[in-house]
Amino acid sequence: MMDWLYTFIVEPLSYDFMQRALLVAILVGAVSAALSCFLVLKGWSLMGDAISHAVLPGIVLAYVVGLPIAIGAFVAGLFAAISTGYLKDNSRIKEDTAMGIVFTGMFAVGLVLFSRIETDQHLSHILFGDMLGVTWGDLIETAVIAGVTLLIVLTKRRDFLLYAFDPQHARAIGLPVKLLHYGLLALLSITIVASLKAVGIILVVAMLIAPGAIGFLLAKRFETMLVIAMSVAIASGVLGTLISYSINGATGPCIVLIQAGVFLLALLFAPGSGLLRRRAAPGTHAAGLPIAP
Amino acid sequence: MTLTANVPHESWNPVPQPSLEVEGVTVAYPNGNVALRDASFGLGAGTIAGLVGVNGSGKSTLFKAIMGFVQPIAGEVRIAGMPVREALKRNLVAYVPQAEEVDWNFPVLVEDVVMMGRQGHMGFFRIPSAKDRELVDQSLARVGMTEYRKRQIGELSGGQKKRVFLARALAQQGRIMLLDEPFTGVDVQTETAIIDLMRELRGQGHLMLVSTHNLGSVPDFCDQVVLVNRTVLAAGPTAEVFTQSNLEQAFGGVLRHFQLAGSDLHDDKEDTRRVTVLTDDERPVVFYGENGSKPASPSKPQDDK
Ligand SMILES: Nc1ncnc2c1ncn2[C@@H]1O[C@H](COP(=O)(O)OP(=O)(O)OP(=O)(O)O)[C@@H](O)[C@H]1O
Ligand SMILES: [Mg+2]
């Protein structure tokens, strides 16, 4: 037992790169979990997907003109979010369709640029992240962005929640709905940028959806949902990083896999609404359930 | 009405007197459909105004235009003398839409929803004060939803949901309340409770604009009536506006129309008085008299004093 504990926890922590990886996993997990609660409730789960793909042309172009990569990514992400909103409001196209068109288009532009222009970035690192290659500089950048984002989201959570629940009422009582809308999108973009280095485009999407979805299944009240989402994300960040070290596998996917596992458990055992619970409860019918346990 | 109307305002009372002016408002939807054309009317403090018209006559559109949710292509709305945005910022207006378009699976409890009515009054961190909690308790009690306060919002019946949103508007304490068909889908007991409440608020100087298809209850609780059919046909005191000829004009051929006169009604065949029953809903409005022009029971604000 002690041996196992040693090789699983103590040994990895003696390496600098593992310490950084763990810290980044915690930071990225916490901030994306907080945002995921709002995304899941607002029906914006795929917004993370859209923005994270759309940052690619921004990364390449920033490299070309010599700007920090993060700035290019942030501008491109925000552009995707705003143009999605514009398309939705000014045409008959629904939001998910607009999102799909914008992000695939921008991702394609990014891929073309990427294949034509020599950069020092590896495509696979942008796509899947390189958790174990995070530097102290990266870590500080992530910490600052995650800290500020968390601070804003948590202090203003009631306004964001009201805006997500009933934007009309939010407007009626004089809340600045435009600011809340674009503020949430900007925080989302910047969080994605901060997470890219560690988990990559594809996995950041998972981290922006799964924790919120788990919280949603388990909680009846928003604050509880937020606490559950953030705890699950932080725990699976730590666990996933440690596991990836001991099995020598990719870190990001390990974290996401754990979150997916927790989601499945929540789906099956959630109090009141869990698939297995509903089956078991006397007098209730599991009629209409898509999956028989 | 007299209570607040005599108060010298502004100097020591920062809450402006409620009033609503709609001037020449024309609303067109993106598909080119002009739902309201050149609509004008004005309402003052201590008023319950009924907004009456057929389906599609533009009642909900008028509410949305007043709230600034649809931008009029012409005309202007002023609330308590201010532009709409300003009035909303000052939390003067509570609005209960005809149908709530919210996600009923949201993880909020009934009491959380009602607390949202107070949110505009809270400080930077949006932490409810003791007064906020008390108002939530009172509002829930007023609509008879106290025992459901810990329910998730989706676990209610249609009428109960409606009552919760009404409670939210009450908790907000806007001096101007816009209620779009508050009686549709609620039981008679709730309807009576809502009307009693509105009378009380009227006594405190509030201004309420209420759309309804229950023509029969309009003379009962409204002291003003606004008749619409793609524009404002007539607006003013109930006794003057809510007349048979105006209603027939507003409703065209849509109303069910019964008349009792002559020997059906009187022993004396010479008696020319007749009863006219007009109905848009299950509650008919009854006119009686020489030319059937007066509603049977016109209400005046002083009724409830
Ligand atoms: N979003 C929209 N786009 C286009 N036309 C609309 C829209 N909403 C309403 N309309 C049209 O505008 C007109 C007025 O609609 P409105 O909802 O204001 O009627 P209403 O008086 O509230 O009717 P009801 O008694 O059924 O509630 C109708 O002809 C309707 O078809
Ligand atoms: Mg309507």
mmCIF file with all atom_site columns, C-alpha atoms in Angstrom, chain B residues 130-293:
data_model
loop_
_atom_site.group_PDB
_atom_site.id
_atom_site.type_symbol
_atom_site.label_atom_id
_atom_site.label_alt_id
_atom_site.label_comp_id
_atom_site.label_asym_id
_atom_site.label_entity_id
_atom_site.label_seq_id
_atom_site.pdbx_PDB_ins_code
_atom_site.Cartn_x
_atom_site.Cartn_y
_atom_site.Cartn_z
_atom_site.occupancy
_atom_site.B_iso_or_equiv
_atom_site.pdbx_formal_charge
_atom_site.auth_seq_id
_atom_site.auth_comp_id
_atom_site.auth_asym_id
_atom_site.auth_atom_id
_atom_site.pdbx_PDB_model_num
ATOM 1   C CA . ALA B 1 130 ? -33.783 41.014 5.368   1.00 0.00 ? 130 ALA B CA 1
ATOM 2   C CA . LYS B 1 131 ? -36.248 43.279 3.572   1.00 0.00 ? 131 LYS B CA 1
ATOM 3   C CA . ASP B 1 132 ? -35.760 41.342 0.334   1.00 0.00 ? 132 ASP B CA 1
ATOM 4   C CA . ARG B 1 133 ? -36.505 38.080 2.126   1.00 0.00 ? 133 ARG B CA 1
ATOM 5   C CA . GLU B 1 134 ? -39.557 39.541 3.785   1.00 0.00 ? 134 GLU B CA 1
ATOM 6   C CA . LEU B 1 135 ? -40.934 40.804 0.484   1.00 0.00 ? 135 LEU B CA 1
ATOM 7   C CA . VAL B 1 136 ? -40.387 37.383 -1.070  1.00 0.00 ? 136 VAL B CA 1
ATOM 8   C CA . ASP B 1 137 ? -42.298 35.764 1.797   1.00 0.00 ? 137 ASP B CA 1
ATOM 9   C CA . GLN B 1 138 ? -45.134 38.261 1.460   1.00 0.00 ? 138 GLN B CA 1
ATOM 10  C CA . SER B 1 139 ? -45.367 37.947 -2.311  1.00 0.00 ? 139 SER B CA 1
ATOM 11  C CA . LEU B 1 140 ? -45.456 34.165 -2.143  1.00 0.00 ? 140 LEU B CA 1
ATOM 12  C CA . ALA B 1 141 ? -48.195 34.372 0.459   1.00 0.00 ? 141 ALA B CA 1
ATOM 13  C CA . ARG B 1 142 ? -50.192 36.806 -1.659  1.00 0.00 ? 142 ARG B CA 1
ATOM 14  C CA . VAL B 1 143 ? -50.434 34.358 -4.550  1.00 0.00 ? 143 VAL B CA 1
ATOM 15  C CA . GLY B 1 144 ? -50.880 31.369 -2.220  1.00 0.00 ? 144 GLY B CA 1
ATOM 16  C CA . MET B 1 145 ? -47.641 29.667 -3.190  1.00 0.00 ? 145 MET B CA 1
ATOM 17  C CA . THR B 1 146 ? -45.877 29.606 0.172   1.00 0.00 ? 146 THR B CA 1
ATOM 18  C CA . GLU B 1 147 ? -46.110 25.851 0.574   1.00 0.00 ? 147 GLU B CA 1
ATOM 19  C CA . TYR B 1 148 ? -44.429 25.341 -2.803  1.00 0.00 ? 148 TYR B CA 1
ATOM 20  C CA . ARG B 1 149 ? -41.477 27.622 -2.178  1.00 0.00 ? 149 ARG B CA 1
ATOM 21  C CA . LYS B 1 150 ? -38.885 24.844 -2.075  1.00 0.00 ? 150 LYS B CA 1
ATOM 22  C CA . ARG B 1 151 ? -40.097 23.199 -5.287  1.00 0.00 ? 151 ARG B CA 1
ATOM 23  C CA . GLN B 1 152 ? -37.971 23.268 -8.383  1.00 0.00 ? 152 GLN B CA 1
ATOM 24  C CA . ILE B 1 153 ? -39.672 25.644 -10.805 1.00 0.00 ? 153 ILE B CA 1
ATOM 25  C CA . GLY B 1 154 ? -40.504 22.937 -13.357 1.00 0.00 ? 154 GLY B CA 1
ATOM 26  C CA . GLU B 1 155 ? -42.371 20.839 -10.791 1.00 0.00 ? 155 GLU B CA 1
ATOM 27  C CA . LEU B 1 156 ? -45.460 23.064 -10.847 1.00 0.00 ? 156 LEU B CA 1
ATOM 28  C CA . SER B 1 157 ? -48.705 23.162 -12.774 1.00 0.00 ? 157 SER B CA 1
ATOM 29  C CA . GLY B 1 158 ? -49.292 25.798 -15.431 1.00 0.00 ? 158 GLY B CA 1
ATOM 30  C CA . GLY B 1 159 ? -51.393 28.037 -13.208 1.00 0.00 ? 159 GLY B CA 1
ATOM 31  C CA . GLN B 1 160 ? -48.951 27.682 -10.321 1.00 0.00 ? 160 GLN B CA 1
ATOM 32  C CA . LYS B 1 161 ? -46.084 28.714 -12.576 1.00 0.00 ? 161 LYS B CA 1
ATOM 33  C CA . LYS B 1 162 ? -48.075 31.740 -13.558 1.00 0.00 ? 162 LYS B CA 1
ATOM 34  C CA . ARG B 1 163 ? -48.635 32.651 -9.919  1.00 0.00 ? 163 ARG B CA 1
ATOM 35  C CA . VAL B 1 164 ? -44.915 32.401 -9.192  1.00 0.00 ? 164 VAL B CA 1
ATOM 36  C CA . PHE B 1 165 ? -44.107 34.921 -11.909 1.00 0.00 ? 165 PHE B CA 1
ATOM 37  C CA . LEU B 1 166 ? -46.840 37.157 -10.618 1.00 0.00 ? 166 LEU B CA 1
ATOM 38  C CA . ALA B 1 167 ? -45.251 36.924 -7.178  1.00 0.00 ? 167 ALA B CA 1
ATOM 39  C CA . ARG B 1 168 ? -41.936 37.904 -8.719  1.00 0.00 ? 168 ARG B CA 1
ATOM 40  C CA . ALA B 1 169 ? -43.533 41.024 -10.193 1.00 0.00 ? 169 ALA B CA 1
ATOM 41  C CA . LEU B 1 170 ? -45.056 41.842 -6.803  1.00 0.00 ? 170 LEU B CA 1
ATOM 42  C CA . ALA B 1 171 ? -41.744 41.395 -5.021  1.00 0.00 ? 171 ALA B CA 1
ATOM 43  C CA . GLN B 1 172 ? -40.151 43.749 -7.508  1.00 0.00 ? 172 GLN B CA 1
ATOM 44  C CA . GLN B 1 173 ? -42.439 46.525 -6.229  1.00 0.00 ? 173 GLN B CA 1
ATOM 45  C CA . GLY B 1 174 ? -42.483 48.381 -9.521  1.00 0.00 ? 174 GLY B CA 1
ATOM 46  C CA . ARG B 1 175 ? -44.841 51.340 -9.364  1.00 0.00 ? 175 ARG B CA 1
ATOM 47  C CA . ILE B 1 176 ? -45.963 50.418 -12.854 1.00 0.00 ? 176 ILE B CA 1
ATOM 48  C CA . MET B 1 177 ? -47.140 46.884 -13.558 1.00 0.00 ? 177 MET B CA 1
ATOM 49  C CA . LEU B 1 178 ? -47.772 45.461 -16.984 1.00 0.00 ? 178 LEU B CA 1
ATOM 50  C CA . LEU B 1 179 ? -49.715 42.200 -16.852 1.00 0.00 ? 179 LEU B CA 1
ATOM 51  C CA . ASP B 1 180 ? -50.332 40.373 -20.120 1.00 0.00 ? 180 ASP B CA 1
ATOM 52  C CA . GLU B 1 181 ? -53.372 38.138 -19.622 1.00 0.00 ? 181 GLU B CA 1
ATOM 53  C CA . PRO B 1 182 ? -52.764 37.297 -15.958 1.00 0.00 ? 182 PRO B CA 1
ATOM 54  C CA . PHE B 1 183 ? -56.117 35.494 -15.682 1.00 0.00 ? 183 PHE B CA 1
ATOM 55  C CA . THR B 1 184 ? -55.688 33.011 -18.489 1.00 0.00 ? 184 THR B CA 1
ATOM 56  C CA . GLY B 1 185 ? -55.144 29.571 -17.067 1.00 0.00 ? 185 GLY B CA 1
ATOM 57  C CA . VAL B 1 186 ? -55.634 30.470 -13.403 1.00 0.00 ? 186 VAL B CA 1
ATOM 58  C CA . ASP B 1 187 ? -58.612 29.420 -11.301 1.00 0.00 ? 187 ASP B CA 1
ATOM 59  C CA . VAL B 1 188 ? -61.337 31.812 -10.189 1.00 0.00 ? 188 VAL B CA 1
ATOM 60  C CA . GLN B 1 189 ? -59.998 31.963 -6.650  1.00 0.00 ? 189 GLN B CA 1
ATOM 61  C CA . THR B 1 190 ? -56.612 33.113 -7.909  1.00 0.00 ? 190 THR B CA 1
ATOM 62  C CA . GLU B 1 191 ? -58.245 35.577 -10.267 1.00 0.00 ? 191 GLU B CA 1
ATOM 63  C CA . THR B 1 192 ? -60.180 37.113 -7.390  1.00 0.00 ? 192 THR B CA 1
ATOM 64  C CA . ALA B 1 193 ? -57.024 37.262 -5.310  1.00 0.00 ? 193 ALA B CA 1
ATOM 65  C CA . ILE B 1 194 ? -55.151 38.996 -8.138  1.00 0.00 ? 194 ILE B CA 1
ATOM 66  C CA . ILE B 1 195 ? -57.942 41.530 -8.589  1.00 0.00 ? 195 ILE B CA 1
ATOM 67  C CA . ASP B 1 196 ? -58.086 42.280 -4.849  1.00 0.00 ? 196 ASP B CA 1
ATOM 68  C CA . LEU B 1 197 ? -54.363 42.787 -4.876  1.00 0.00 ? 197 LEU B CA 1
ATOM 69  C CA . MET B 1 198 ? -54.531 45.141 -7.847  1.00 0.00 ? 198 MET B CA 1
ATOM 70  C CA . ARG B 1 199 ? -57.201 47.204 -6.114  1.00 0.00 ? 199 ARG B CA 1
ATOM 71  C CA . GLU B 1 200 ? -54.951 47.498 -3.105  1.00 0.00 ? 200 GLU B CA 1
ATOM 72  C CA . LEU B 1 201 ? -51.998 48.561 -5.236  1.00 0.00 ? 201 LEU B CA 1
ATOM 73  C CA . ARG B 1 202 ? -54.200 51.079 -6.978  1.00 0.00 ? 202 ARG B CA 1
ATOM 74  C CA . GLY B 1 203 ? -54.988 52.519 -3.555  1.00 0.00 ? 203 GLY B CA 1
ATOM 75  C CA . GLN B 1 204 ? -51.246 52.939 -3.045  1.00 0.00 ? 204 GLN B CA 1
ATOM 76  C CA . GLY B 1 205 ? -50.963 54.885 -6.277  1.00 0.00 ? 205 GLY B CA 1
ATOM 77  C CA . HIS B 1 206 ? -49.640 52.154 -8.570  1.00 0.00 ? 206 HIS B CA 1
ATOM 78  C CA . LEU B 1 207 ? -50.403 52.107 -12.271 1.00 0.00 ? 207 LEU B CA 1
ATOM 79  C CA . MET B 1 208 ? -51.450 48.799 -13.795 1.00 0.00 ? 208 MET B CA 1
ATOM 80  C CA . LEU B 1 209 ? -52.100 47.895 -17.395 1.00 0.00 ? 209 LEU B CA 1
ATOM 81  C CA . VAL B 1 210 ? -53.790 44.516 -17.696 1.00 0.00 ? 210 VAL B CA 1
ATOM 82  C CA . SER B 1 211 ? -54.765 42.751 -20.890 1.00 0.00 ? 211 SER B CA 1
ATOM 83  C CA . THR B 1 212 ? -57.671 40.332 -20.678 1.00 0.00 ? 212 THR B CA 1
ATOM 84  C CA . HIS B 1 213 ? -60.292 38.505 -22.677 1.00 0.00 ? 213 HIS B CA 1
ATOM 85  C CA . ASN B 1 214 ? -62.678 38.399 -19.715 1.00 0.00 ? 214 ASN B CA 1
ATOM 86  C CA . LEU B 1 215 ? -64.786 41.305 -20.895 1.00 0.00 ? 215 LEU B CA 1
ATOM 87  C CA . GLY B 1 216 ? -67.242 40.677 -18.091 1.00 0.00 ? 216 GLY B CA 1
ATOM 88  C CA . SER B 1 217 ? -64.775 41.468 -15.360 1.00 0.00 ? 217 SER B CA 1
ATOM 89  C CA . VAL B 1 218 ? -63.418 44.611 -17.030 1.00 0.00 ? 218 VAL B CA 1
ATOM 90  C CA . PRO B 1 219 ? -66.095 47.020 -15.671 1.00 0.00 ? 219 PRO B CA 1
ATOM 91  C CA . ASP B 1 220 ? -65.598 45.238 -12.371 1.00 0.00 ? 220 ASP B CA 1
ATOM 92  C CA . PHE B 1 221 ? -62.017 46.205 -11.677 1.00 0.00 ? 221 PHE B CA 1
ATOM 93  C CA . CYS B 1 222 ? -60.785 48.554 -14.423 1.00 0.00 ? 222 CYS B CA 1
ATOM 94  C CA . ASP B 1 223 ? -61.282 52.275 -14.066 1.00 0.00 ? 223 ASP B CA 1
ATOM 95  C CA . GLN B 1 224 ? -59.689 52.903 -17.464 1.00 0.00 ? 224 GLN B CA 1
ATOM 96  C CA . VAL B 1 225 ? -59.939 50.920 -20.670 1.00 0.00 ? 225 VAL B CA 1
ATOM 97  C CA . VAL B 1 226 ? -57.703 50.867 -23.733 1.00 0.00 ? 226 VAL B CA 1
ATOM 98  C CA . LEU B 1 227 ? -59.346 49.288 -26.766 1.00 0.00 ? 227 LEU B CA 1
ATOM 99  C CA . VAL B 1 228 ? -56.990 48.033 -29.439 1.00 0.00 ? 228 VAL B CA 1
ATOM 100 C CA . ASN B 1 229 ? -57.232 46.600 -32.880 1.00 0.00 ? 229 ASN B CA 1
ATOM 101 C CA . ARG B 1 230 ? -53.919 47.130 -34.677 1.00 0.00 ? 230 ARG B CA 1
ATOM 102 C CA . THR B 1 231 ? -54.045 50.642 -33.207 1.00 0.00 ? 231 THR B CA 1
ATOM 103 C CA . VAL B 1 232 ? -55.595 52.242 -30.128 1.00 0.00 ? 232 VAL B CA 1
ATOM 104 C CA . LEU B 1 233 ? -59.255 52.678 -31.037 1.00 0.00 ? 233 LEU B CA 1
ATOM 105 C CA . ALA B 1 234 ? -60.263 54.376 -27.824 1.00 0.00 ? 234 ALA B CA 1
ATOM 106 C CA . ALA B 1 235 ? -58.797 54.977 -24.374 1.00 0.00 ? 235 ALA B CA 1
ATOM 107 C CA . GLY B 1 236 ? -60.234 56.589 -21.266 1.00 0.00 ? 236 GLY B CA 1
ATOM 108 C CA . PRO B 1 237 ? -62.542 56.018 -18.304 1.00 0.00 ? 237 PRO B CA 1
ATOM 109 C CA . THR B 1 238 ? -64.385 52.700 -18.408 1.00 0.00 ? 238 THR B CA 1
ATOM 110 C CA . ALA B 1 239 ? -67.839 54.257 -18.472 1.00 0.00 ? 239 ALA B CA 1
ATOM 111 C CA . GLU B 1 240 ? -66.988 56.298 -21.559 1.00 0.00 ? 240 GLU B CA 1
ATOM 112 C CA . VAL B 1 241 ? -64.874 53.853 -23.511 1.00 0.00 ? 241 VAL B CA 1
ATOM 113 C CA . PHE B 1 242 ? -66.233 50.432 -22.630 1.00 0.00 ? 242 PHE B CA 1
ATOM 114 C CA . THR B 1 243 ? -69.455 50.906 -24.536 1.00 0.00 ? 243 THR B CA 1
ATOM 115 C CA . GLN B 1 244 ? -71.346 48.565 -26.757 1.00 0.00 ? 244 GLN B CA 1
ATOM 116 C CA . SER B 1 245 ? -70.626 50.489 -29.936 1.00 0.00 ? 245 SER B CA 1
ATOM 117 C CA . ASN B 1 246 ? -66.914 50.771 -29.173 1.00 0.00 ? 246 ASN B CA 1
ATOM 118 C CA . LEU B 1 247 ? -66.708 47.085 -28.346 1.00 0.00 ? 247 LEU B CA 1
ATOM 119 C CA . GLU B 1 248 ? -68.500 46.107 -31.513 1.00 0.00 ? 248 GLU B CA 1
ATOM 120 C CA . GLN B 1 249 ? -66.046 48.229 -33.425 1.00 0.00 ? 249 GLN B CA 1
ATOM 121 C CA . ALA B 1 250 ? -63.043 46.751 -31.630 1.00 0.00 ? 250 ALA B CA 1
ATOM 122 C CA . PHE B 1 251 ? -64.180 43.185 -31.990 1.00 0.00 ? 251 PHE B CA 1
ATOM 123 C CA . GLY B 1 252 ? -65.845 43.336 -35.388 1.00 0.00 ? 252 GLY B CA 1
ATOM 124 C CA . GLY B 1 253 ? -67.821 40.191 -35.977 1.00 0.00 ? 253 GLY B CA 1
ATOM 125 C CA . VAL B 1 254 ? -65.781 38.150 -33.538 1.00 0.00 ? 254 VAL B CA 1
ATOM 126 C CA . LEU B 1 255 ? -67.917 38.596 -30.447 1.00 0.00 ? 255 LEU B CA 1
ATOM 127 C CA . ARG B 1 256 ? -70.807 36.384 -29.625 1.00 0.00 ? 256 ARG B CA 1
ATOM 128 C CA . HIS B 1 257 ? -73.755 38.681 -29.412 1.00 0.00 ? 257 HIS B CA 1
ATOM 129 C CA . PHE B 1 258 ? -77.113 38.083 -27.725 1.00 0.00 ? 258 PHE B CA 1
ATOM 130 C CA . GLN B 1 259 ? -79.954 40.507 -27.292 1.00 0.00 ? 259 GLN B CA 1
ATOM 131 C CA . LEU B 1 260 ? -82.976 40.282 -25.060 1.00 0.00 ? 260 LEU B CA 1
ATOM 132 C CA . ALA B 1 261 ? -85.687 42.855 -25.590 1.00 0.00 ? 261 ALA B CA 1
ATOM 133 C CA . GLY B 1 262 ? -89.407 43.475 -25.928 1.00 0.00 ? 262 GLY B CA 1
ATOM 134 C CA . SER B 1 263 ? -91.678 40.741 -24.627 1.00 0.00 ? 263 SER B CA 1
ATOM 135 C CA . ASP B 1 264 ? -88.756 38.434 -23.896 1.00 0.00 ? 264 ASP B CA 1
ATOM 136 C CA . LEU B 1 265 ? -87.696 40.813 -21.221 1.00 0.00 ? 265 LEU B CA 1
ATOM 137 C CA . HIS B 1 266 ? -90.551 43.047 -20.157 1.00 0.00 ? 266 HIS B CA 1
ATOM 138 C CA . ASP B 1 267 ? -94.231 42.563 -19.459 1.00 0.00 ? 267 ASP B CA 1
ATOM 139 C CA . ASP B 1 268 ? -94.769 46.001 -20.859 1.00 0.00 ? 268 ASP B CA 1
ATOM 140 C CA . LYS B 1 269 ? -94.323 45.680 -24.617 1.00 0.00 ? 269 LYS B CA 1
ATOM 141 C CA . GLU B 1 270 ? -93.740 49.417 -24.953 1.00 0.00 ? 270 GLU B CA 1
ATOM 142 C CA . ASP B 1 271 ? -90.595 49.275 -22.873 1.00 0.00 ? 271 ASP B CA 1
ATOM 143 C CA . THR B 1 272 ? -87.716 49.832 -25.299 1.00 0.00 ? 272 THR B CA 1
ATOM 144 C CA . ARG B 1 273 ? -84.964 48.914 -22.887 1.00 0.00 ? 273 ARG B CA 1
ATOM 145 C CA . ARG B 1 274 ? -83.000 45.782 -23.807 1.00 0.00 ? 274 ARG B CA 1
ATOM 146 C CA . VAL B 1 275 ? -80.231 43.562 -22.484 1.00 0.00 ? 275 VAL B CA 1
ATOM 147 C CA . THR B 1 276 ? -77.242 43.031 -24.737 1.00 0.00 ? 276 THR B CA 1
ATOM 148 C CA . VAL B 1 277 ? -74.752 40.292 -23.981 1.00 0.00 ? 277 VAL B CA 1
ATOM 149 C CA . LEU B 1 278 ? -71.327 40.481 -25.626 1.00 0.00 ? 278 LEU B CA 1
ATOM 150 C CA . THR B 1 279 ? -68.750 37.795 -25.087 1.00 0.00 ? 279 THR B CA 1
ATOM 151 C CA . ASP B 1 280 ? -65.227 37.100 -26.219 1.00 0.00 ? 280 ASP B CA 1
ATOM 152 C CA . ASP B 1 281 ? -64.666 34.490 -23.569 1.00 0.00 ? 281 ASP B CA 1
ATOM 153 C CA . GLU B 1 282 ? -66.653 32.533 -21.022 1.00 0.00 ? 282 GLU B CA 1
ATOM 154 C CA . ARG B 1 283 ? -67.545 35.751 -19.219 1.00 0.00 ? 283 ARG B CA 1
ATOM 155 C CA . PRO B 1 284 ? -69.975 37.899 -21.098 1.00 0.00 ? 284 PRO B CA 1
ATOM 156 C CA . VAL B 1 285 ? -70.360 41.625 -20.635 1.00 0.00 ? 285 VAL B CA 1
ATOM 157 C CA . VAL B 1 286 ? -73.940 42.726 -20.135 1.00 0.00 ? 286 VAL B CA 1
ATOM 158 C CA . PHE B 1 287 ? -75.367 46.042 -21.282 1.00 0.00 ? 287 PHE B CA 1
ATOM 159 C CA . TYR B 1 288 ? -78.743 47.266 -20.138 1.00 0.00 ? 288 TYR B CA 1
ATOM 160 C CA . GLY B 1 289 ? -80.689 50.405 -20.847 1.00 0.00 ? 289 GLY B CA 1
ATOM 161 C CA . GLU B 1 290 ? -82.464 52.492 -23.529 1.00 0.00 ? 290 GLU B CA 1
ATOM 162 C CA . ASN B 1 291 ? -79.778 52.037 -26.127 1.00 0.00 ? 291 ASN B CA 1
ATOM 163 C CA . GLY B 1 292 ? -77.738 49.495 -24.235 1.00 0.00 ? 292 GLY B CA 1
ATOM 164 C CA . SER B 1 293 ? -74.736 51.800 -24.000 1.00 0.00 ? 293 SER B CA 1
#
